[in-house]
CSV table of C-alpha atoms and ligand atoms in Angstrom, one decimal:
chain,number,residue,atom,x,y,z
A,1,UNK,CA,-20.1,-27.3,-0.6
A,2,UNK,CA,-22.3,-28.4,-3.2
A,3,UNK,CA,-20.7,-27.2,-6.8
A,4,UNK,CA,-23.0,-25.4,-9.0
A,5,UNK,CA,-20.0,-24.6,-11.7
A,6,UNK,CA,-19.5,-21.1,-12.7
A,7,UNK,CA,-20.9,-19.5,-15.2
A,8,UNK,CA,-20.0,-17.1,-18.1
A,9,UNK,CA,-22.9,-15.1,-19.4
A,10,UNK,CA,-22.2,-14.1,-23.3
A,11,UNK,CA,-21.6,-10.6,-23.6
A,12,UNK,CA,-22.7,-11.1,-27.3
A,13,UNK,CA,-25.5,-13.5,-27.1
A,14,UNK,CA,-26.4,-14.1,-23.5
A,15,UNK,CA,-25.8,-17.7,-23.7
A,16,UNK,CA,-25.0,-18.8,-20.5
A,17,UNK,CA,-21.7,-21.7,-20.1
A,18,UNK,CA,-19.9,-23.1,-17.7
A,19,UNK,CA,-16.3,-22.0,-17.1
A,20,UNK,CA,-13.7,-24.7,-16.2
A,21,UNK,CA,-12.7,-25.1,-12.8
A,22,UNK,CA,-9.2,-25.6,-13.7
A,23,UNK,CA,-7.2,-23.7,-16.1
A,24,UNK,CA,-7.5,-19.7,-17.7
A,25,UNK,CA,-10.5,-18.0,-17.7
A,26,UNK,CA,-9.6,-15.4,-20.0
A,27,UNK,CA,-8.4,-17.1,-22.9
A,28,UNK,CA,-10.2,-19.2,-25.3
A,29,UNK,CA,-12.5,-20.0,-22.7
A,30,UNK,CA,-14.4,-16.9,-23.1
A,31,UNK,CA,-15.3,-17.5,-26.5
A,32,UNK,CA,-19.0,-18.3,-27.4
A,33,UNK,CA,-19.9,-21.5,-29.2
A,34,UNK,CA,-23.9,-20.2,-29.6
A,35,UNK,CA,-22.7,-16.8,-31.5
A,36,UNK,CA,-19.1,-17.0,-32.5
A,37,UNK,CA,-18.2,-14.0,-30.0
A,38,UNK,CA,-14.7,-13.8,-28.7
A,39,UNK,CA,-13.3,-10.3,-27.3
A,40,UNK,CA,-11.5,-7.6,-28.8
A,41,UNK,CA,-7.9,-7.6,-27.2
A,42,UNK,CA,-5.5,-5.1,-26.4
A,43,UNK,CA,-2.3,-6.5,-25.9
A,44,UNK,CA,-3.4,-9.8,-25.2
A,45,UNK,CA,-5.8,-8.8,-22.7
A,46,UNK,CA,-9.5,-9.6,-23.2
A,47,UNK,CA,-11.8,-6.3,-23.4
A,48,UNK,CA,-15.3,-7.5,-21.7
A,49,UNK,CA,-16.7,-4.1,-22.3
A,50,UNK,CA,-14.8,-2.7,-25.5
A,51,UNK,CA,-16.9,0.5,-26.1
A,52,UNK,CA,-15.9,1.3,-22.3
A,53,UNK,CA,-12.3,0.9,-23.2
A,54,UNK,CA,-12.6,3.4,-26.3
A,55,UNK,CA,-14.3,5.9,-24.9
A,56,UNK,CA,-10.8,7.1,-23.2
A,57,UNK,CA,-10.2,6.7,-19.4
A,58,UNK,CA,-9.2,8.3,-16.3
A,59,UNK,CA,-5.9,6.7,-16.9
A,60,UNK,CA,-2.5,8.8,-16.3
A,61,UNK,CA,0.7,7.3,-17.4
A,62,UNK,CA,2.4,9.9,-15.4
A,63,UNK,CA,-0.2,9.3,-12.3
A,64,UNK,CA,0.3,5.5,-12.7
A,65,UNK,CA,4.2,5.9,-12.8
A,66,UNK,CA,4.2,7.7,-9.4
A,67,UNK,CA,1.7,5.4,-7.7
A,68,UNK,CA,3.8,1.9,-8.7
A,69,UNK,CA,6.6,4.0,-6.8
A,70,UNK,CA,4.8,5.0,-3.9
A,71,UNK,CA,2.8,1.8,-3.0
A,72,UNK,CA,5.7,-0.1,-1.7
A,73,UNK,CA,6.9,2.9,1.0
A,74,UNK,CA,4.1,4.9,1.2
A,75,UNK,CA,1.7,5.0,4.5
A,76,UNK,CA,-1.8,5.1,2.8
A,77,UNK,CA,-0.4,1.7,1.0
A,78,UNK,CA,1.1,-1.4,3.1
A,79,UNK,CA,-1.0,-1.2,6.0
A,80,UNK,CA,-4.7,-1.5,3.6
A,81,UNK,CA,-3.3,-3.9,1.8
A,82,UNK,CA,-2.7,-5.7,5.2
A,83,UNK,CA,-6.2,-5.3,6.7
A,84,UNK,CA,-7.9,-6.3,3.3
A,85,UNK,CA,-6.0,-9.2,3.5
A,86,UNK,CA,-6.6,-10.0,6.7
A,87,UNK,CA,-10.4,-9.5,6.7
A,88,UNK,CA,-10.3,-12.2,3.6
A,89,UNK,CA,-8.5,-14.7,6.1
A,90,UNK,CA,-11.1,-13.9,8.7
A,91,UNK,CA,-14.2,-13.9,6.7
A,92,UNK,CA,-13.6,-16.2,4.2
A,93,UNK,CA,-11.1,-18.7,5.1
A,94,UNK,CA,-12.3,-21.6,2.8
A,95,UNK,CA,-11.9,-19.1,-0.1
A,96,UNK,CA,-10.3,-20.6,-3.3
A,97,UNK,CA,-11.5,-17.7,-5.9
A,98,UNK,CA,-10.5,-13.7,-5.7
A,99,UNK,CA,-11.5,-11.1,-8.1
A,100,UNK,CA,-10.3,-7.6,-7.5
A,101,UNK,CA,-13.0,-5.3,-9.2
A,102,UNK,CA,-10.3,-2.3,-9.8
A,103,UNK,CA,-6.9,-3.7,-9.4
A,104,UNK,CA,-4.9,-0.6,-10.5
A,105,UNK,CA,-1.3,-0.9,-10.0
A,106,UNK,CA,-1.9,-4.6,-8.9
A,107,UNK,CA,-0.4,-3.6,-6.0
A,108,UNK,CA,-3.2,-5.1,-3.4
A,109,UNK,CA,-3.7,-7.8,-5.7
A,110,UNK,CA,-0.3,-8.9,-5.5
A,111,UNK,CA,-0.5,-8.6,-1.4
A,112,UNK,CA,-3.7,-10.8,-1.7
A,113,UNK,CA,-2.1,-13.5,-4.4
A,114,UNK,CA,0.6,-14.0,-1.8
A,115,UNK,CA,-1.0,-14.2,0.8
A,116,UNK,CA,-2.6,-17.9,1.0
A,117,UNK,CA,-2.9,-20.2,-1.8
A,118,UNK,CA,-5.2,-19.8,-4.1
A,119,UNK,CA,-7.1,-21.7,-7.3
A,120,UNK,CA,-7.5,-18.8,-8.9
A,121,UNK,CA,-6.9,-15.1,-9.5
A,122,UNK,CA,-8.5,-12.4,-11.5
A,123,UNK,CA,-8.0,-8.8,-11.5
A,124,UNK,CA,-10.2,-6.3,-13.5
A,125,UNK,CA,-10.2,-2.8,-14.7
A,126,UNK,CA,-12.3,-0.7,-16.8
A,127,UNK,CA,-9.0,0.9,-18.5
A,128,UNK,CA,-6.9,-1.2,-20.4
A,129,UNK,CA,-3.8,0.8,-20.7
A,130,UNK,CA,-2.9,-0.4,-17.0
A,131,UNK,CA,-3.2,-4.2,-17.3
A,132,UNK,CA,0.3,-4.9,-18.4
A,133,UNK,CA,2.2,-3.1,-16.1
A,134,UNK,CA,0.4,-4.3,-13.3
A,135,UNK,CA,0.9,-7.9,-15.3
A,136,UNK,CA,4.0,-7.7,-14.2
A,137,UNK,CA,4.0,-6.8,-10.9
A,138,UNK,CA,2.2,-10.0,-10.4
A,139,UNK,CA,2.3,-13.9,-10.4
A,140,UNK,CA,2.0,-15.1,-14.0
A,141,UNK,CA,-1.4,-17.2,-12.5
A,142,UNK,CA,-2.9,-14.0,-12.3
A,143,UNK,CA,-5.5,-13.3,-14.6
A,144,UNK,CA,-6.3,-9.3,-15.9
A,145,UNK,CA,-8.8,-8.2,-18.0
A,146,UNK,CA,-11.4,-5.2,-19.2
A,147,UNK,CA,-14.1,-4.9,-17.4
A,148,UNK,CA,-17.3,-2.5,-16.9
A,149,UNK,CA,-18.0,-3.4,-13.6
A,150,UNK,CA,-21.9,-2.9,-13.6
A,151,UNK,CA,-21.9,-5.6,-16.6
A,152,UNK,CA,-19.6,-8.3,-15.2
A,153,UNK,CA,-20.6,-11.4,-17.3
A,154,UNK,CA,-19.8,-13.8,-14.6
A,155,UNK,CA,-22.3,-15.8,-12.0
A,156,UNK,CA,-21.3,-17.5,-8.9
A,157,UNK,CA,-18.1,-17.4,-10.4
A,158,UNK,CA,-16.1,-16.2,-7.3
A,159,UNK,CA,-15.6,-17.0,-3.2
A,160,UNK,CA,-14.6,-13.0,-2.9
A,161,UNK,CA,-14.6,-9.8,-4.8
A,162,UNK,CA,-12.6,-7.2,-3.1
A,163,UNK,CA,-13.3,-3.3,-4.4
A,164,UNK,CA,-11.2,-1.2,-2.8
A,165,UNK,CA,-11.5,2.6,-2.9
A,166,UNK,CA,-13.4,2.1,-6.3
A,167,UNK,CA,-17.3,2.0,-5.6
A,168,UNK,CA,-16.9,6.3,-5.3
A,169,UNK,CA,-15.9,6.9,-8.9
A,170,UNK,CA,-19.2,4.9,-10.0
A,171,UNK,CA,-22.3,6.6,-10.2
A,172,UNK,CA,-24.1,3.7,-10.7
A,173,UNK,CA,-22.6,1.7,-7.5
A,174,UNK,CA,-25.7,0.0,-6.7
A,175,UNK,CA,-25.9,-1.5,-9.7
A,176,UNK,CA,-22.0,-2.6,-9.5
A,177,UNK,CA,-23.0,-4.1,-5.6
A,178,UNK,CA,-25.9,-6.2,-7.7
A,179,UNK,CA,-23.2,-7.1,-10.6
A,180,UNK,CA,-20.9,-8.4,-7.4
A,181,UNK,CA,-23.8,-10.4,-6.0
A,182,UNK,CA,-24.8,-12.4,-9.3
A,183,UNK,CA,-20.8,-13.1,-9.6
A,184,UNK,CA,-20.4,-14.9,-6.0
A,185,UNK,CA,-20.6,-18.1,-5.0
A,186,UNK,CA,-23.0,-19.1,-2.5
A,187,UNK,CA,-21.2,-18.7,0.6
A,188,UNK,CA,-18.9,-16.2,-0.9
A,189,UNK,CA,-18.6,-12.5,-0.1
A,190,UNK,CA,-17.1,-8.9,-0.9
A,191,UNK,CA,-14.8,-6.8,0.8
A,192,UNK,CA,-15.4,-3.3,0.2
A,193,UNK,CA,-13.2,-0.2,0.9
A,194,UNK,CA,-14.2,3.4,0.8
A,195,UNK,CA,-14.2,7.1,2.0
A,196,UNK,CA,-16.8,8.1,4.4
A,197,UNK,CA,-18.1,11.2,5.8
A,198,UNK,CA,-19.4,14.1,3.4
A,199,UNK,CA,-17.8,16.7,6.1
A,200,UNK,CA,-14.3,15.3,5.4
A,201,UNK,CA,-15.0,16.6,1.4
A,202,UNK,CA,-12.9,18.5,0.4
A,203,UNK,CA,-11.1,19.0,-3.4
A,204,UNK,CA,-9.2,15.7,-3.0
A,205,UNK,CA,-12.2,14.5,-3.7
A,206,UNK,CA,-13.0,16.7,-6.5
A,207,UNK,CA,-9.6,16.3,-8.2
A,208,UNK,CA,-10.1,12.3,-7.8
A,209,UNK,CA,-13.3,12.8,-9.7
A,210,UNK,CA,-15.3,11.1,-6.6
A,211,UNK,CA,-19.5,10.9,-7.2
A,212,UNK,CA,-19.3,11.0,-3.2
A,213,UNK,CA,-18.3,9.9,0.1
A,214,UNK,CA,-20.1,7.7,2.1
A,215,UNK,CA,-22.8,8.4,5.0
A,216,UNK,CA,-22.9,6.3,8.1
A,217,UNK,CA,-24.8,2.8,6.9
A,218,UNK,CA,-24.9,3.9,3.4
A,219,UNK,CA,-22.9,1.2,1.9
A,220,UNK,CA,-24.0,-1.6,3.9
A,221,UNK,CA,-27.4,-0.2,3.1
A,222,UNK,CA,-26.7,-0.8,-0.4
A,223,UNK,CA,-25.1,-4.2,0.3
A,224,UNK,CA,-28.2,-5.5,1.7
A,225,UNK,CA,-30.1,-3.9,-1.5
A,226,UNK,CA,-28.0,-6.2,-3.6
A,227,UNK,CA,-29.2,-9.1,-1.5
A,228,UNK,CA,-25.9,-9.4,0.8
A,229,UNK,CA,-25.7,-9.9,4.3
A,230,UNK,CA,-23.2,-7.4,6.2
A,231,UNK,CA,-21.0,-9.6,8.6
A,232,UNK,CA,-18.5,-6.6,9.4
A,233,UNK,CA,-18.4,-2.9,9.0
A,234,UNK,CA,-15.5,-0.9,9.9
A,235,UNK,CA,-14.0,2.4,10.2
A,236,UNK,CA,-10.3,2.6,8.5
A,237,UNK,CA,-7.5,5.7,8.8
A,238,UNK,CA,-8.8,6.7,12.3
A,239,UNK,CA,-5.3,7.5,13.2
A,240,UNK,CA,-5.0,9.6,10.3
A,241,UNK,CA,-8.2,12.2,10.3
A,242,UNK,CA,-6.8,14.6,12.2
A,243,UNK,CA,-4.0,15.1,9.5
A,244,UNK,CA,-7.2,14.8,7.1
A,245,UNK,CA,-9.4,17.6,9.2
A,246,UNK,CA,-6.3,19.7,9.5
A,247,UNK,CA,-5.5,19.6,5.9
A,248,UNK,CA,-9.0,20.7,5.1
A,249,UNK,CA,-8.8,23.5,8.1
A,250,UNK,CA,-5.6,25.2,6.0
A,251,UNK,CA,-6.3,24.3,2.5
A,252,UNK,CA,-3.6,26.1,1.6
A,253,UNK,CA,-0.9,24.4,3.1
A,254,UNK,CA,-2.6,21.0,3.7
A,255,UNK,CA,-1.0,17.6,2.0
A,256,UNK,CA,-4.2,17.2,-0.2
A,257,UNK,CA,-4.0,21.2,-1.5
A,258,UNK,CA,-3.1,19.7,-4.7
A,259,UNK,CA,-4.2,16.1,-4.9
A,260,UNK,CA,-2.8,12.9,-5.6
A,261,UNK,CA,1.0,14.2,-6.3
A,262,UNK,CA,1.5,15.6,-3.7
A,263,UNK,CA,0.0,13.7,-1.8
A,264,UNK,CA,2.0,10.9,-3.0
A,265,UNK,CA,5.5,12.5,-1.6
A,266,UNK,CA,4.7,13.1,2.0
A,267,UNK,CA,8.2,14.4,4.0
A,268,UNK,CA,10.0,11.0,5.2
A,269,UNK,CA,9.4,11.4,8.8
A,270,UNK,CA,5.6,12.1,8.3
A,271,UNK,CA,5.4,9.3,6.3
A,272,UNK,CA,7.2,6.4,8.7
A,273,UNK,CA,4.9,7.7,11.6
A,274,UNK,CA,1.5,7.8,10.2
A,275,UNK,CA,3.0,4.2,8.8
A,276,UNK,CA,3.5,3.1,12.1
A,277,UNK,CA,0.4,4.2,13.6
A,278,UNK,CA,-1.8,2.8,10.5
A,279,UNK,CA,-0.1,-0.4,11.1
A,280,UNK,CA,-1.2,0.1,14.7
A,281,UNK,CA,-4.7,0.3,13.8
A,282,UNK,CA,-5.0,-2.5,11.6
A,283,UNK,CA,-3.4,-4.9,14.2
A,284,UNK,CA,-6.3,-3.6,16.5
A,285,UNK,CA,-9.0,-3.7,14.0
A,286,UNK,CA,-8.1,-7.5,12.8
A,287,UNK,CA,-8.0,-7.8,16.8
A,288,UNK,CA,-11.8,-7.0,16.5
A,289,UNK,CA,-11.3,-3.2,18.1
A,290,UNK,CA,-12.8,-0.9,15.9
A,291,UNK,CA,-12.8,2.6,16.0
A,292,UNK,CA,-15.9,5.4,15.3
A,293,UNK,CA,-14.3,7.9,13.0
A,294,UNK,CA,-12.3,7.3,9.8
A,295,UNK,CA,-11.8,8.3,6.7
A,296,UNK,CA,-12.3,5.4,5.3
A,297,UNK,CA,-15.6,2.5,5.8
A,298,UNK,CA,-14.3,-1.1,5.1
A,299,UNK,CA,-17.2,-3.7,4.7
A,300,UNK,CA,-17.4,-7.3,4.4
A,301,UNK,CA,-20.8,-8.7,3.4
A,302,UNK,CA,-22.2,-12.5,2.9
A,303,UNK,CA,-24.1,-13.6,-0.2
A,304,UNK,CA,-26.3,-16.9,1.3
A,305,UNK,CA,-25.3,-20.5,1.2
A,306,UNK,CA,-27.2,-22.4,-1.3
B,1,ZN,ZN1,-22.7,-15.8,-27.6
């Protein structure tokens, strides 16, 4: 592949660099020599979009604390973080670059770092107050930083950016899909995760703040907006929408009555089934046997070779 280097767009100035392809990222490297800028930090970690950052956040210390226990036991958790990694391998074999657009916890991040080698690592967040707890869930080469992610200041920077179960808190997600296509490489592509169907809304998706679910082709609609090509499109937690339609059937009783707490401590034997059987389906869908329904969509799309 022909390197065009990657590029860092001054979020002060607009002067456009190159970024090293060895070494951090995050460090001094970010700093402008046209304007003088360097970002704010918060401890230690670079703030790409400060006034986003001040403005307060969805972030819950409580909520946080109670996801970094559920991920590594909890059926919503393992098996995604299996089939995200496994459409990387798929799609992108070649891949040398990840950015995770949302890394939370750091929790699929982590699954992704491990899972191949890679050259380099980045995770991003528009909160802050996260980063270093999910720093240390994670291999020190891991990168974390600040980020609004319809301004990311990066161009054809990465080989994949994953966005997992993010794009429906955004209002402006097409923007965000355009952001995602000016970061790739050429050659390089997004894996994208999120819920579908407006009939399966219910106050889960109020409590989580969601701007909506997604209608069939919407998202890959929006991909090809942003000037990607859609190589896969799949339905995700097929096994699990009858638990989904019956929980919205008997509201009162449901597992999502509440939202994410609850949610978050489904009885034991509940949880090791619906486990099994996601793990079930995401053997089949990496088999290439994809199912209609789901609550979720997962889409992979291309940005063109140079
Ligand atoms: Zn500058």
């Amino acid at each position: 592949m022909p390197a065009s280097p990657p590029i860092l767009v001054c979020p002060g100035c607009g002067a456009e660099k190159p970024l090293p392809e060895a070494g951090p990222w995050l460090g001094a490297a970010l700093s402008c020599e046209s304007c003088g800028w360097a970002p704010p930090r918060q401890d230690g970690f670079a703030l790409l979009a400060p006034a986003l950052a001040a403005q307060g956040s969805d972030y819950d210390p409580a909520g946080f604390a109670a996801l970094l226990a559920a991920e590594p036991w909890h059926f919503w958790f393992a098996p995604r973080a299996r089939l995200l990694a496994g459409l990387i391998a798929r799609h992108f074999p070649a891949a040398e670059s990840f950015l995770e657009v949302g890394c939370g916890t750091g929790y699929v991040t982590g699954v992704i770092a491990r899972a191949r080698p890679w050259r380099r690592v980045l995770g991003a967040e528009v909160s802050a107050d996260g980063l270093a707890h999910a720093a240390r869930l994670l291999p020190p080469e891991v990168e974390l930083m600040q980020m609004d992610a319809r301004e990311m200041p990066f161009r054809a920077a990465f080989d994949v950016i994953g966005c997992f179960d993010v794009l429906e808190h955004i209002e402006q997600d097409q923007e965000v899909l355009h952001a995602f296509a000016a970061a790739l490489r050429p050659g390089g592509g997004v894996v994208l995760a999120v819920p579908q169907h407006m009939w399966l809304w219910s106050g889960a998706d109020e409590h989580a703040q969601h701007k909506r679910r997604y209608g069939r082709g919407e998202l890959e609609g929006r991909c090809r907006a942003a000037g990607l090509e859609v190589v896969a499109s799949l339905s995700y937690n097929s096994v699990t929408l009858p638990l989904m339609l019956a929980s919205r059937l008997m509201p009162r009783r449901g597992l999502r009555e509440t939202g994410a707490t609850d949610e978050l401590t489904p009885p034991r034997w509940l949880n090791a089934m619906l486990r099994a059987a996601l793990q079930a389906e995401v053997g089949m869908s990496l088999k290439g046997l994809h199912l209609p329904l789901g609550g979720s969509r997962v889409v992979v799309a291309r940005k063109a070779a140079a």
